[in-house]
């Protein structure tokens, strides 16, 4: 059978036409997909601007499916998941990015930072710590250190917190000396509770040198010196503190009075407290003066004699009311020491009512979040801010 060349001549053009048609179909499909991806992306942006997060997520998922190699879409989707509280989905998106071998170094660092934020938002502090530590030496280093510092402070890992704060201090962007002093004081408290007084003393002296104008290191150091029976050293510590931090005197007035009595320097302490009280009246300074046998004024012979006999000089509260006419605390404490003829019938219920009304006024209030407490905190348990509690009670603010 002879081969017919005419079929070959007809087959070449037909194959060419079929190949051309196939290529055109592929190009049209590619153009269609490329057009769909941007449309889905911009549709997601439009939903996001209109605060329609559910629709925005659906649009971004569609865009990612059409173009799985686009990093920006993954970042946008992961951030949306985190903002909605869907932390597991956010973690999966960012871990998928980190698993890609074609990711640039800048995008890898960005994905690592986003993953750390996912863990922080979810409250997984141990995993957040590990993720943040991998950002050392990147452009996110400073932000990662701040987050690590917050983690260590919240978990009360004070040695690690001080180490991170030291790095931040060395970076020179801000001073962390006072914060580091707080960390040293916290470590000193732990050592002191374990009976390691020498280690606690060394840490407190280091804190005083690091932040000489901060009141807490000196106050804690004086308390440790008083417990050790060294009243003279405690008085000298607080006397120096009164020169650099006079506004904090209400916090350590009672300690100063105790140290002065132990060191036999009551006259000097009385003059110091009276001078500070004249500048800024405070119920705590007043009661320290009364414990030393003196009221807020010079003419206190009657009160001094009464104090020596063991009776508190109640007239000091009356003089305080001259400076602070609205002081319900002073009025309540003066009334508690007064004697009336019908004491059993009226004094006790009136006293209870006044004490109950004055109790909230004796609290300390955080200036950052408004959290109130009966004791003064250096580290607010509400908002975790340092030195946010004024040294004066609510009534005196």
XYZ file of C-alpha atoms in Angstrom:
397
model
C 0.000 0.000 0.000
C 1.439 3.339 -1.040
C 1.665 6.138 1.572
C -0.330 9.184 0.529
C 1.749 12.354 1.073
C -1.334 14.491 0.809
C -2.394 13.419 4.305
C 0.951 14.576 5.693
C 0.615 17.914 3.962
C -2.820 18.342 5.483
C -1.712 17.117 8.948
C 0.974 19.772 9.530
C -1.364 22.770 9.215
C -3.986 21.005 11.332
C -1.475 20.316 14.124
C -0.287 23.902 13.997
C -3.838 25.207 14.283
C -4.628 22.885 17.194
C -1.433 23.904 19.019
C -2.198 27.563 18.509
C -5.717 27.123 19.820
C -4.423 25.255 22.893
C -1.922 27.996 23.674
C -4.596 30.633 23.349
C -6.818 28.754 25.763
C -3.943 28.481 28.294
C -3.209 32.196 27.984
C -6.849 33.084 28.473
C -7.029 30.873 31.577
C -3.844 32.449 32.948
C -5.144 35.971 32.323
C -8.446 35.024 33.965
C -6.698 33.716 37.091
C -4.453 36.793 37.254
C -7.484 39.014 37.013
C -9.354 37.036 39.675
C -6.541 37.222 42.225
C -6.319 41.033 42.263
C -10.086 41.300 42.289
C -10.295 39.051 45.337
C -7.473 40.986 46.983
C -9.088 44.381 46.402
C -12.458 43.014 47.407
C -10.894 41.930 50.686
C -9.407 45.365 51.205
C -12.792 46.934 50.575
C -14.399 44.669 53.168
C -11.614 45.451 55.605
C -12.079 49.195 55.213
C -15.789 48.728 55.858
C -14.959 46.713 58.996
C -16.511 43.555 57.524
C -13.839 41.174 58.749
C -15.673 37.922 57.957
C -16.092 38.836 54.293
C -12.523 40.177 54.171
C -11.147 36.870 55.432
C -13.144 34.933 52.820
C -11.839 37.205 50.069
C -8.222 36.893 51.213
C -8.520 33.100 51.452
C -9.773 33.084 47.852
C -6.859 35.299 46.804
C -4.350 33.048 48.559
C -5.800 29.986 46.856
C -5.465 31.677 43.460
C -1.929 32.847 44.178
C -0.360 30.782 47.008
C 3.077 32.327 46.503
C 2.053 35.859 47.548
C 3.543 36.619 50.978
C 1.613 39.845 51.536
C -1.699 38.020 51.301
C -0.528 35.542 53.941
C 0.547 38.350 56.266
C -2.766 40.160 55.813
C -4.712 36.961 56.443
C -2.673 36.063 59.530
C -3.117 39.531 61.015
C -6.861 39.357 60.418
C -7.084 35.995 62.169
C -5.177 37.399 65.159
C -7.387 40.483 65.399
C -10.468 38.252 65.426
C -9.011 36.075 68.170
C -8.550 33.057 65.886
C -5.025 32.488 67.135
C -4.629 28.905 65.946
C -5.401 29.883 62.360
C -3.037 32.857 62.607
C -0.281 30.576 63.899
C -0.829 28.136 61.033
C -0.575 30.923 58.440
C 2.676 32.288 59.858
C 4.203 28.853 60.438
C 3.386 28.012 56.809
C 5.272 31.132 55.749
C 8.285 30.157 57.855
C 8.314 26.674 56.331
C 8.802 28.041 52.828
C 12.314 27.773 51.494
C 11.955 30.631 49.012
C 11.125 33.234 51.660
C 13.509 36.197 51.857
C 15.343 36.989 55.070
C 13.296 40.152 55.660
C 10.002 38.294 55.189
C 11.224 35.436 57.386
C 11.998 37.857 60.219
C 8.627 39.510 59.707
C 6.860 36.141 59.840
C 8.776 35.206 63.012
C 7.714 38.484 64.616
C 4.088 37.910 63.589
C 4.218 34.376 65.030
C 5.508 35.732 68.348
C 2.615 38.217 68.394
C 0.184 35.349 67.810
C 1.530 33.476 70.844
C 1.478 36.633 72.985
C -2.119 37.396 72.046
C -3.103 33.816 72.824
C -1.393 33.987 76.238
C 1.075 31.216 75.389
C 3.973 32.911 77.133
C 6.450 30.027 76.946
C 6.021 29.685 73.168
C 6.042 33.474 72.788
C 9.319 33.632 74.721
C 10.942 31.087 72.388
C 9.682 32.918 69.311
C 10.849 36.305 70.588
C 14.327 35.036 71.419
C 14.782 34.122 67.741
C 14.392 37.810 66.842
C 17.693 38.743 68.516
C 19.883 40.508 65.966
C 16.980 41.460 63.682
C 15.256 44.782 63.114
C 12.559 43.595 65.546
C 15.131 43.110 68.313
C 14.134 46.079 70.469
C 10.422 45.324 70.225
C 11.105 41.670 71.047
C 13.126 42.637 74.121
C 10.303 44.832 75.395
C 7.878 41.957 74.990
C 10.289 39.585 76.752
C 10.665 42.082 79.584
C 6.883 42.162 80.044
C 6.751 38.354 80.030
C 9.488 37.987 82.643
C 7.935 40.654 84.880
C 4.513 39.053 84.657
C 5.924 35.629 85.511
C 8.140 37.157 88.236
C 11.374 35.903 86.713
C 13.310 38.876 88.012
C 16.846 37.787 87.104
C 15.864 37.308 83.444
C 13.923 40.589 83.512
C 16.959 42.467 84.828
C 19.167 40.915 82.130
C 16.793 42.017 79.359
C 16.420 45.499 80.895
C 20.202 45.767 80.999
C 20.344 45.094 77.238
C 17.660 47.709 76.625
C 19.563 50.152 78.810
C 22.768 49.488 76.872
C 20.951 50.165 73.581
C 20.647 53.789 74.686
C 17.107 54.386 73.431
C 15.762 54.983 76.957
C 16.905 54.700 80.555
C 15.914 51.535 82.389
C 17.937 52.217 85.539
C 14.924 52.618 87.837
C 13.247 49.546 86.389
C 16.404 47.515 86.847
C 16.564 48.726 90.450
C 13.043 47.362 90.970
C 14.169 44.007 89.578
C 17.092 43.944 92.012
C 14.763 44.823 94.902
C 12.435 41.966 93.952
C 15.371 39.565 93.914
C 16.475 40.913 97.295
C 13.007 40.217 98.721
C 13.242 36.620 97.522
C 16.684 36.186 99.093
C 15.517 37.810 102.325
C 12.504 35.503 102.573
C 14.865 32.546 102.188
C 17.123 33.808 104.986
C 19.947 34.933 102.677
C 20.323 38.391 104.234
C 23.828 39.037 102.886
C 22.800 38.430 99.265
C 19.738 40.633 99.775
C 21.883 43.404 101.268
C 24.301 43.294 98.333
C 21.460 43.484 95.790
C 19.826 46.433 97.571
C 23.085 48.364 97.729
C 23.547 47.715 94.009
C 20.009 49.004 93.377
C 20.728 52.171 95.409
C 23.827 52.848 93.314
C 21.957 52.160 90.083
C 19.036 54.503 90.875
C 20.043 56.820 93.742
C 16.931 59.000 93.397
C 14.470 56.095 93.394
C 12.810 55.705 96.812
C 12.236 51.959 96.817
C 15.837 50.676 97.048
C 16.580 52.909 100.033
C 13.279 52.051 101.753
C 13.871 48.317 101.333
C 17.487 48.694 102.431
C 16.456 50.564 105.589
C 13.861 47.880 106.378
C 16.544 45.199 106.085
C 18.911 47.225 108.283
C 16.195 47.649 110.905
C 15.528 43.913 110.962
C 19.245 43.375 111.456
C 19.185 45.760 114.443
C 21.291 48.462 112.760
C 19.058 51.465 113.496
C 21.850 53.996 112.920
C 22.484 52.744 109.374
C 18.743 52.625 108.658
C 18.278 56.203 109.869
C 21.174 57.448 107.765
C 19.794 55.649 104.695
C 16.379 57.285 105.105
C 17.823 60.686 105.976
C 19.744 60.715 102.674
C 16.615 59.566 100.883
C 14.641 62.484 102.334
C 17.015 64.840 100.549
C 16.602 63.281 97.088
C 12.996 62.011 97.342
C 11.131 64.233 99.826
C 7.743 63.649 98.183
C 7.931 59.933 99.042
C 8.330 60.642 102.778
C 4.806 59.417 103.711
C 5.879 55.937 102.588
C 8.833 55.741 104.976
C 7.910 58.197 107.753
C 7.110 55.362 110.178
C 10.421 53.640 109.361
C 12.259 56.923 109.882
C 10.608 57.371 113.282
C 11.491 53.808 114.319
C 15.097 54.147 113.139
C 15.488 57.527 114.865
C 14.293 56.139 118.175
C 16.654 53.183 117.888
C 19.585 55.413 116.924
C 18.703 58.066 119.600
C 18.301 60.795 116.975
C 14.702 61.714 117.732
C 15.294 65.482 117.870
C 16.854 65.470 114.400
C 14.104 63.267 112.996
C 11.416 65.432 114.603
C 12.810 68.550 112.942
C 13.032 66.789 109.581
C 9.472 65.471 109.743
C 8.063 68.773 110.949
C 9.725 70.648 108.078
C 8.351 68.201 105.512
C 4.905 68.267 107.115
C 4.810 72.057 106.881
C 5.535 71.809 103.140
C 3.068 68.987 102.437
C 0.734 67.832 105.245
C 0.211 64.065 105.360
C -1.497 61.810 107.878
C 1.435 59.372 107.754
C 4.009 62.082 108.502
C 1.739 63.430 111.250
C 1.504 60.075 112.994
C 5.275 59.592 112.774
C 5.667 62.993 114.467
C 3.136 62.045 117.131
C 5.004 58.788 117.779
C 8.174 60.841 118.342
C 6.323 62.878 120.969
C 5.475 65.953 118.951
C 2.645 67.387 116.935
C 2.952 69.237 113.652
C 3.663 72.541 115.432
C 6.442 73.672 117.696
C 4.198 74.273 120.724
C 3.635 70.625 121.571
C 4.656 70.332 125.205
C 1.298 68.912 126.276
C 1.294 66.354 123.467
C 4.940 65.459 124.116
C 4.236 64.767 127.756
C 1.179 62.729 126.894
C 3.150 60.691 124.362
C 5.892 60.025 126.886
C 3.253 58.738 129.303
C 2.007 56.313 126.663
C -1.068 58.281 125.521
C -1.169 59.318 121.838
C -1.274 63.125 121.380
C -4.802 63.320 119.945
C -4.630 67.079 119.537
C -2.266 66.530 116.623
C -5.282 65.350 114.619
C -7.079 68.602 115.427
C -4.130 70.600 114.161
C -4.080 68.430 111.031
C -7.722 69.372 110.457
C -6.624 72.984 110.348
C -4.392 72.120 107.387
C -6.782 69.563 105.863
C -10.329 70.548 106.893
C -11.912 67.735 104.860
C -9.791 64.947 106.369
C -12.280 62.321 107.467
C -9.394 60.054 108.511
C -8.050 62.612 110.990
C -11.549 63.274 112.349
C -12.192 59.556 112.828
C -8.897 58.968 114.609
C -9.362 61.992 116.858
C -12.840 60.812 117.792
C -11.564 57.306 118.618
C -9.397 58.772 121.396
C -12.038 61.083 122.876
C -14.150 60.116 125.897
C -17.803 61.120 126.209
C -20.286 60.834 129.065
C -22.677 58.705 126.970
C -19.832 56.794 125.400
C -21.551 53.389 125.430
C -24.730 54.606 123.727
C -23.470 56.854 120.932
C -19.716 56.791 120.607
C -19.299 53.213 119.396
C -21.828 53.287 116.511
C -20.668 56.740 115.380
C -17.059 55.581 115.505
C -17.848 52.472 113.442
C -19.648 54.556 110.844
C -16.748 57.011 110.570
C -14.165 54.234 110.372
C -16.094 52.524 107.612
C -16.458 55.781 105.676
C -12.754 56.617 106.098
C -11.422 53.181 105.127
C -11.619 53.727 101.327
C -9.837 57.072 101.773
C -6.791 55.283 103.205
C -6.198 53.369 99.987
C -3.601 54.062 97.333
C -4.729 54.558 93.735
C -2.807 53.725 90.560
C -2.478 56.836 88.406
C -2.357 54.717 85.248
C -5.418 52.451 85.592
C -7.179 53.604 88.787
C -6.683 50.289 90.623
C -7.011 50.893 94.388
C -5.339 48.921 97.166
C -4.876 49.224 100.921
C -1.126 48.884 100.504
C 1.269 50.802 98.292
C 2.480 48.871 95.252
C 5.616 49.615 93.253
C 4.325 47.384 90.446
C 0.609 47.798 89.791
C -1.158 44.407 89.889
C -3.810 45.793 87.564
C -1.947 47.348 84.628
C 1.603 46.125 85.411
C 2.951 49.710 85.405
C 5.934 50.625 87.569
C 5.873 53.557 90.042
C 2.298 54.420 89.070
C 1.079 54.695 92.673
C 1.513 58.171 94.210
C 2.995 58.055 97.728
C -0.102 59.733 99.141
C -3.390 58.162 100.077
C -6.630 58.718 98.165
C -7.859 61.328 100.665
C -4.727 63.430 100.106
C -4.662 63.383 96.300
